Amino acid sequence: MVGVSDGPGPAPAADGETAAQPLLSLALVSMMHEVHAHSGAVYLLRTDEPVLQMAVHAGMPRAFAAPWERLGLSAPLPVADAVRERRLVWVAGEDEMARCYPRIAVVLPYPFALAALPVATERRVYGAVFVTWPGGHAPELTDAERDHLWAACERLALRLERSASRPRPPGPEEDALASSVAGAATVAETLGSVEAARLVARLPYGLMSLDLHGRIGFVNPAAAELLGRPARELLGTPLWASVPWLNDPMYEDRYRAALISQQKASFVALRPPGDWLWFRLYPSTTGLSVRVSRARSVTDTPHGVRQAGPGPSRLMAISQVLSLAGALTEAVGVRDVVQLVWDEVAPAVGSQAMAILGSEGGRLRVLGHRGYRNPHIVERFEGLPLAERTPGTQVLGTGVPAFFDSRAHLERLYPSRHETPDGFAAWAYLPLIASGRPVGTCVLAYAEPHVFPADERAVLTSLGGLIAQALERARLYDAKHSLAHGLQQALLPHSLARLPGIEAAARYLPATHGMEIGGDFYDLVPARPLAAAVIGDVQGHNVTAAGLMGQIRTGVRAYTTVGQAPHEVISSTNRLLIDLGAELFASCLYLRLDPAHGRAVMARAGHPPPLLRRPDGKVRVLDLAGGPLLGIDASAVYPTTEVSLAPGSVLVLYTDGLVESRDVDIEDALADLGGLLADVGDQPLESLADEVIRHSVAARERTDDVAVLLLRARDDG
């Protein structure tokens, strides 16, 4: 890598001129040189949208960072975090990357460290930078490295600020890679001397050099013979493209791993029809040296050497994992997460069963499982104290994954597993870590013994990070849903009071968006001498709206009980809402019922008008006098209207969620509701309530809460 001084730099260009040198490339390469990083990139923040666009990449092929060419500021990625939070983001290695940024670890499951910083002045953010180091970097940045990185980013930000007013402000630049040898380079040029070339040519094993793009810059005769291609056809071409039997993503993955980690790597490949070759890769910041030799036997190859084998390649699994990442964003509850892991992850990694475990109150929880012939084997762990020594509790407690390639391996470490055979022969226990803490364990079980190589362990650990984030969101959603459901049920009447001369039925449907909690309410108040009914709708769909609804309902009951007239009940409730200072409004319809005299007195505060079905089957929308919504004007007046309520009459009270729809005009919706009441309004009230809900287009869409209260006058004499 070439070091470039990042001193004062060239004098600013005159107006109308562009900088003579590539500003971003020089700044990036200089920064990398100062801290001995081996790759990096500069992002520029677009002015028209919250997007970071990669402007230049250095040290490695841009293809390695291709998934992150453009990324939104809200993306859970180091560069976006650095910009949003105006801080240095440090990721010490592959384990931390898998825990904190699984999207990156899935695609690049290699040992490397990364730092990301914002490029910003006090007034403006211009973009961000990331740089990476090989896997041998210390767990923490030194003070000198931090100072160099911050100083370089500040200098770059000032230069971008000065350049912003130019006709052509800085934009994308050519990537800064070490020059590579392409085409038919001579051996003497490659190695420096003819005598050295002769020495290499006489060696009995093959030698090659690859540039950062994987192109062959030099190949000796022994390597060309082993590969089965003339040297002139190999030079300047990528190894896996010019040799058909090496055209497997696994081999390209070994090259990527060596370059990114700057650690030697090896693999064994089969040259048809039956010759095994051993490839050893020795990386540097300018490319790779490759030694090729015959392998005595596949079983004789060193431990840890990855061999080609049947089944999907790791990169094919990655495409499935990326699909899983998108699918998991759609998971709402824990059940959805369990099902998606079973549908997407298990097939991708070849697992025949899976379970997701969590914890609550110091005990293990089985959140879901699939694929076990005897479900009791998994469910018996429900409620197990976390102090018990089992693979699931250990992984959940420590956050460290565990892989068991055989039953003997598992039972050697956990003898108690003799007592709970599940019929499987290998297991991966993945910690589900979100927001820096374990939230569960994902268990993947295999029907046959299964070896877990290092790169597969990295992919599985990254999968655990993706699942953990989805699980954390899902458990939060389930908790909120449970809270919302419990609160709503507590605030609405468990059953309708029995009123003399009145039959009642009610329905409530929460909206299907948000927390499924809202401010719609209804109630019957068996006060003396006359009972009352009320229906209303508090603005909003949240806990505040629901809590305020409960206070309004309580207030209405209290004002009714002390004998206030209908207009006084509404006025008092209005003042109560204003005194509470909630800054929310509410609609309300209040009725004082007098079935003995065949009448009802109503007061309305901005609420939709009720419908009345008379005993002869005719239906009309009641045009009631009324006042403004509750909570607006403390001095508002709410006039009352008396309505005839002969025996057999049906009053339909509702909230706007029943009749307001994007596709149907409210007048048409009321007309349809009236037609329904005319046709079937004489059936039992509970059945009629179901018909009203089923018939409503708005109720099927459920974009808002729906409350319905039906009242039928009857002759009890």
mmCIF file with all atom_site columns, N, CA and C in Angstrom, residues 119-154:
data_model
loop_
_atom_site.group_PDB
_atom_site.id
_atom_site.type_symbol
_atom_site.label_atom_id
_atom_site.label_alt_id
_atom_site.label_comp_id
_atom_site.label_asym_id
_atom_site.label_entity_id
_atom_site.label_seq_id
_atom_site.pdbx_PDB_ins_code
_atom_site.Cartn_x
_atom_site.Cartn_y
_atom_site.Cartn_z
_atom_site.occupancy
_atom_site.B_iso_or_equiv
_atom_site.pdbx_formal_charge
_atom_site.auth_seq_id
_atom_site.auth_comp_id
_atom_site.auth_asym_id
_atom_site.auth_atom_id
_atom_site.pdbx_PDB_model_num
ATOM 1   N N  . VAL A 1 119 ? -17.575 12.118  9.106  1.00 0.00 ? 119 VAL A N  1
ATOM 2   C CA . VAL A 1 119 ? -16.806 13.217  8.517  1.00 0.00 ? 119 VAL A CA 1
ATOM 3   C C  . VAL A 1 119 ? -17.692 14.447  8.630  1.00 0.00 ? 119 VAL A C  1
ATOM 4   N N  . ALA A 1 120 ? -17.400 15.299  9.612  1.00 0.00 ? 120 ALA A N  1
ATOM 5   C CA . ALA A 1 120 ? -18.343 16.365  9.936  1.00 0.00 ? 120 ALA A CA 1
ATOM 6   C C  . ALA A 1 120 ? -17.625 17.545  10.566 1.00 0.00 ? 120 ALA A C  1
ATOM 7   N N  . THR A 1 121 ? -18.200 18.719  10.343 1.00 0.00 ? 121 THR A N  1
ATOM 8   C CA . THR A 1 121 ? -17.830 19.909  11.099 1.00 0.00 ? 121 THR A CA 1
ATOM 9   C C  . THR A 1 121 ? -18.907 20.137  12.147 1.00 0.00 ? 121 THR A C  1
ATOM 10  N N  . GLU A 1 122 ? -18.793 21.197  12.924 1.00 0.00 ? 122 GLU A N  1
ATOM 11  C CA . GLU A 1 122 ? -19.827 21.475  13.919 1.00 0.00 ? 122 GLU A CA 1
ATOM 12  C C  . GLU A 1 122 ? -21.163 21.782  13.256 1.00 0.00 ? 122 GLU A C  1
ATOM 13  N N  . ARG A 1 123 ? -21.111 22.311  12.037 1.00 0.00 ? 123 ARG A N  1
ATOM 14  C CA . ARG A 1 123 ? -22.339 22.764  11.380 1.00 0.00 ? 123 ARG A CA 1
ATOM 15  C C  . ARG A 1 123 ? -22.960 21.718  10.464 1.00 0.00 ? 123 ARG A C  1
ATOM 16  N N  . ARG A 1 124 ? -22.171 20.780  9.967  1.00 0.00 ? 124 ARG A N  1
ATOM 17  C CA . ARG A 1 124 ? -22.714 19.916  8.912  1.00 0.00 ? 124 ARG A CA 1
ATOM 18  C C  . ARG A 1 124 ? -21.990 18.575  8.886  1.00 0.00 ? 124 ARG A C  1
ATOM 19  N N  . VAL A 1 125 ? -22.753 17.533  8.564  1.00 0.00 ? 125 VAL A N  1
ATOM 20  C CA . VAL A 1 125 ? -22.184 16.208  8.334  1.00 0.00 ? 125 VAL A CA 1
ATOM 21  C C  . VAL A 1 125 ? -22.006 16.018  6.833  1.00 0.00 ? 125 VAL A C  1
ATOM 22  N N  . TYR A 1 126 ? -20.800 15.669  6.414  1.00 0.00 ? 126 TYR A N  1
ATOM 23  C CA . TYR A 1 126 ? -20.525 15.478  4.990  1.00 0.00 ? 126 TYR A CA 1
ATOM 24  C C  . TYR A 1 126 ? -20.533 13.998  4.595  1.00 0.00 ? 126 TYR A C  1
ATOM 25  N N  . GLY A 1 127 ? -20.328 13.123  5.556  1.00 0.00 ? 127 GLY A N  1
ATOM 26  C CA . GLY A 1 127 ? -20.302 11.708  5.226  1.00 0.00 ? 127 GLY A CA 1
ATOM 27  C C  . GLY A 1 127 ? -19.662 10.913  6.341  1.00 0.00 ? 127 GLY A C  1
ATOM 28  N N  . ALA A 1 128 ? -18.971 9.852   5.962  1.00 0.00 ? 128 ALA A N  1
ATOM 29  C CA . ALA A 1 128 ? -18.354 8.969   6.953  1.00 0.00 ? 128 ALA A CA 1
ATOM 30  C C  . ALA A 1 128 ? -17.222 8.198   6.309  1.00 0.00 ? 128 ALA A C  1
ATOM 31  N N  . VAL A 1 129 ? -16.405 7.580   7.157  1.00 0.00 ? 129 VAL A N  1
ATOM 32  C CA . VAL A 1 129 ? -15.273 6.763   6.727  1.00 0.00 ? 129 VAL A CA 1
ATOM 33  C C  . VAL A 1 129 ? -15.290 5.468   7.524  1.00 0.00 ? 129 VAL A C  1
ATOM 34  N N  . PHE A 1 130 ? -14.920 4.358   6.859  1.00 0.00 ? 130 PHE A N  1
ATOM 35  C CA . PHE A 1 130 ? -14.575 3.177   7.642  1.00 0.00 ? 130 PHE A CA 1
ATOM 36  C C  . PHE A 1 130 ? -13.215 2.674   7.176  1.00 0.00 ? 130 PHE A C  1
ATOM 37  N N  . VAL A 1 131 ? -12.469 2.093   8.110  1.00 0.00 ? 131 VAL A N  1
ATOM 38  C CA . VAL A 1 131 ? -11.202 1.431   7.799  1.00 0.00 ? 131 VAL A CA 1
ATOM 39  C C  . VAL A 1 131 ? -11.187 0.092   8.512  1.00 0.00 ? 131 VAL A C  1
ATOM 40  N N  . THR A 1 132 ? -10.457 -0.865  7.946  1.00 0.00 ? 132 THR A N  1
ATOM 41  C CA . THR A 1 132 ? -10.404 -2.207  8.535  1.00 0.00 ? 132 THR A CA 1
ATOM 42  C C  . THR A 1 132 ? -8.960  -2.642  8.718  1.00 0.00 ? 132 THR A C  1
ATOM 43  N N  . TRP A 1 133 ? -8.777  -3.550  9.667  1.00 0.00 ? 133 TRP A N  1
ATOM 44  C CA . TRP A 1 133 ? -7.482  -4.151  9.951  1.00 0.00 ? 133 TRP A CA 1
ATOM 45  C C  . TRP A 1 133 ? -7.609  -5.674  9.872  1.00 0.00 ? 133 TRP A C  1
ATOM 46  N N  . PRO A 1 134 ? -6.512  -6.397  9.641  1.00 0.00 ? 134 PRO A N  1
ATOM 47  C CA . PRO A 1 134 ? -6.566  -7.865  9.684  1.00 0.00 ? 134 PRO A CA 1
ATOM 48  C C  . PRO A 1 134 ? -6.970  -8.360  11.071 1.00 0.00 ? 134 PRO A C  1
ATOM 49  N N  . GLY A 1 135 ? -7.246  -9.646  11.130 1.00 0.00 ? 135 GLY A N  1
ATOM 50  C CA . GLY A 1 135 ? -7.770  -10.217 12.364 1.00 0.00 ? 135 GLY A CA 1
ATOM 51  C C  . GLY A 1 135 ? -6.836  -10.166 13.552 1.00 0.00 ? 135 GLY A C  1
ATOM 52  N N  . GLY A 1 136 ? -5.565  -9.881  13.359 1.00 0.00 ? 136 GLY A N  1
ATOM 53  C CA . GLY A 1 136 ? -4.638  -9.859  14.482 1.00 0.00 ? 136 GLY A CA 1
ATOM 54  C C  . GLY A 1 136 ? -4.594  -8.554  15.238 1.00 0.00 ? 136 GLY A C  1
ATOM 55  N N  . HIS A 1 137 ? -5.457  -7.595  14.914 1.00 0.00 ? 137 HIS A N  1
ATOM 56  C CA . HIS A 1 137 ? -5.434  -6.310  15.618 1.00 0.00 ? 137 HIS A CA 1
ATOM 57  C C  . HIS A 1 137 ? -5.805  -6.500  17.087 1.00 0.00 ? 137 HIS A C  1
ATOM 58  N N  . ALA A 1 138 ? -5.258  -5.628  17.938 1.00 0.00 ? 138 ALA A N  1
ATOM 59  C CA . ALA A 1 138 ? -5.568  -5.681  19.369 1.00 0.00 ? 138 ALA A CA 1
ATOM 60  C C  . ALA A 1 138 ? -7.059  -5.451  19.604 1.00 0.00 ? 138 ALA A C  1
ATOM 61  N N  . PRO A 1 139 ? -7.587  -5.928  20.744 1.00 0.00 ? 139 PRO A N  1
ATOM 62  C CA . PRO A 1 139 ? -9.028  -5.780  21.012 1.00 0.00 ? 139 PRO A CA 1
ATOM 63  C C  . PRO A 1 139 ? -9.501  -4.327  21.074 1.00 0.00 ? 139 PRO A C  1
ATOM 64  N N  . GLU A 1 140 ? -8.605  -3.389  21.348 1.00 0.00 ? 140 GLU A N  1
ATOM 65  C CA . GLU A 1 140 ? -8.990  -1.982  21.429 1.00 0.00 ? 140 GLU A CA 1
ATOM 66  C C  . GLU A 1 140 ? -8.070  -1.138  20.559 1.00 0.00 ? 140 GLU A C  1
ATOM 67  N N  . LEU A 1 141 ? -8.585  -0.022  20.067 1.00 0.00 ? 141 LEU A N  1
ATOM 68  C CA . LEU A 1 141 ? -7.757  0.943   19.373 1.00 0.00 ? 141 LEU A CA 1
ATOM 69  C C  . LEU A 1 141 ? -6.828  1.627   20.371 1.00 0.00 ? 141 LEU A C  1
ATOM 70  N N  . THR A 1 142 ? -5.632  1.925   19.934 1.00 0.00 ? 142 THR A N  1
ATOM 71  C CA . THR A 1 142 ? -4.749  2.699   20.795 1.00 0.00 ? 142 THR A CA 1
ATOM 72  C C  . THR A 1 142 ? -5.173  4.165   20.759 1.00 0.00 ? 142 THR A C  1
ATOM 73  N N  . ASP A 1 143 ? -4.699  4.932   21.745 1.00 0.00 ? 143 ASP A N  1
ATOM 74  C CA . ASP A 1 143 ? -5.000  6.369   21.760 1.00 0.00 ? 143 ASP A CA 1
ATOM 75  C C  . ASP A 1 143 ? -4.456  7.049   20.516 1.00 0.00 ? 143 ASP A C  1
ATOM 76  N N  . ALA A 1 144 ? -3.273  6.607   20.070 1.00 0.00 ? 144 ALA A N  1
ATOM 77  C CA . ALA A 1 144 ? -2.686  7.206   18.873 1.00 0.00 ? 144 ALA A CA 1
ATOM 78  C C  . ALA A 1 144 ? -3.549  6.931   17.644 1.00 0.00 ? 144 ALA A C  1
ATOM 79  N N  . GLU A 1 145 ? -4.062  5.697   17.531 1.00 0.00 ? 145 GLU A N  1
ATOM 80  C CA . GLU A 1 145 ? -4.924  5.367   16.384 1.00 0.00 ? 145 GLU A CA 1
ATOM 81  C C  . GLU A 1 145 ? -6.194  6.207   16.405 1.00 0.00 ? 145 GLU A C  1
ATOM 82  N N  . ARG A 1 146 ? -6.806  6.324   17.577 1.00 0.00 ? 146 ARG A N  1
ATOM 83  C CA . ARG A 1 146 ? -8.018  7.152   17.681 1.00 0.00 ? 146 ARG A CA 1
ATOM 84  C C  . ARG A 1 146 ? -7.729  8.594   17.292 1.00 0.00 ? 146 ARG A C  1
ATOM 85  N N  . ASP A 1 147 ? -6.636  9.136   17.800 1.00 0.00 ? 147 ASP A N  1
ATOM 86  C CA . ASP A 1 147 ? -6.300  10.530  17.493 1.00 0.00 ? 147 ASP A CA 1
ATOM 87  C C  . ASP A 1 147 ? -6.055  10.719  16.001 1.00 0.00 ? 147 ASP A C  1
ATOM 88  N N  . HIS A 1 148 ? -5.308  9.785   15.388 1.00 0.00 ? 148 HIS A N  1
ATOM 89  C CA . HIS A 1 148 ? -5.046  9.883   13.949 1.00 0.00 ? 148 HIS A CA 1
ATOM 90  C C  . HIS A 1 148 ? -6.349  9.844   13.151 1.00 0.00 ? 148 HIS A C  1
ATOM 91  N N  . LEU A 1 149 ? -7.243  8.914   13.506 1.00 0.00 ? 149 LEU A N  1
ATOM 92  C CA . LEU A 1 149 ? -8.497  8.772   12.759 1.00 0.00 ? 149 LEU A CA 1
ATOM 93  C C  . LEU A 1 149 ? -9.357  10.022  12.887 1.00 0.00 ? 149 LEU A C  1
ATOM 94  N N  . TRP A 1 150 ? -9.525  10.525  14.114 1.00 0.00 ? 150 TRP A N  1
ATOM 95  C CA . TRP A 1 150 ? -10.348 11.724  14.305 1.00 0.00 ? 150 TRP A CA 1
ATOM 96  C C  . TRP A 1 150 ? -9.741  12.922  13.579 1.00 0.00 ? 150 TRP A C  1
ATOM 97  N N  . ALA A 1 151 ? -8.415  13.085  13.694 1.00 0.00 ? 151 ALA A N  1
ATOM 98  C CA . ALA A 1 151 ? -7.771  14.231  13.053 1.00 0.00 ? 151 ALA A CA 1
ATOM 99  C C  . ALA A 1 151 ? -7.921  14.165  11.537 1.00 0.00 ? 151 ALA A C  1
ATOM 100 N N  . ALA A 1 152 ? -7.763  12.955  10.964 1.00 0.00 ? 152 ALA A N  1
ATOM 101 C CA . ALA A 1 152 ? -7.890  12.807  9.512  1.00 0.00 ? 152 ALA A CA 1
ATOM 102 C C  . ALA A 1 152 ? -9.315  13.107  9.050  1.00 0.00 ? 152 ALA A C  1
ATOM 103 N N  . CYS A 1 153 ? -10.308 12.658  9.808  1.00 0.00 ? 153 CYS A N  1
ATOM 104 C CA . CYS A 1 153 ? -11.707 12.925  9.432  1.00 0.00 ? 153 CYS A CA 1
ATOM 105 C C  . CYS A 1 153 ? -12.030 14.414  9.555  1.00 0.00 ? 153 CYS A C  1
ATOM 106 N N  . GLU A 1 154 ? -11.493 15.062  10.572 1.00 0.00 ? 154 GLU A N  1
ATOM 107 C CA . GLU A 1 154 ? -11.726 16.499  10.723 1.00 0.00 ? 154 GLU A CA 1
ATOM 108 C C  . GLU A 1 154 ? -11.082 17.283  9.582  1.00 0.00 ? 154 GLU A C  1
#
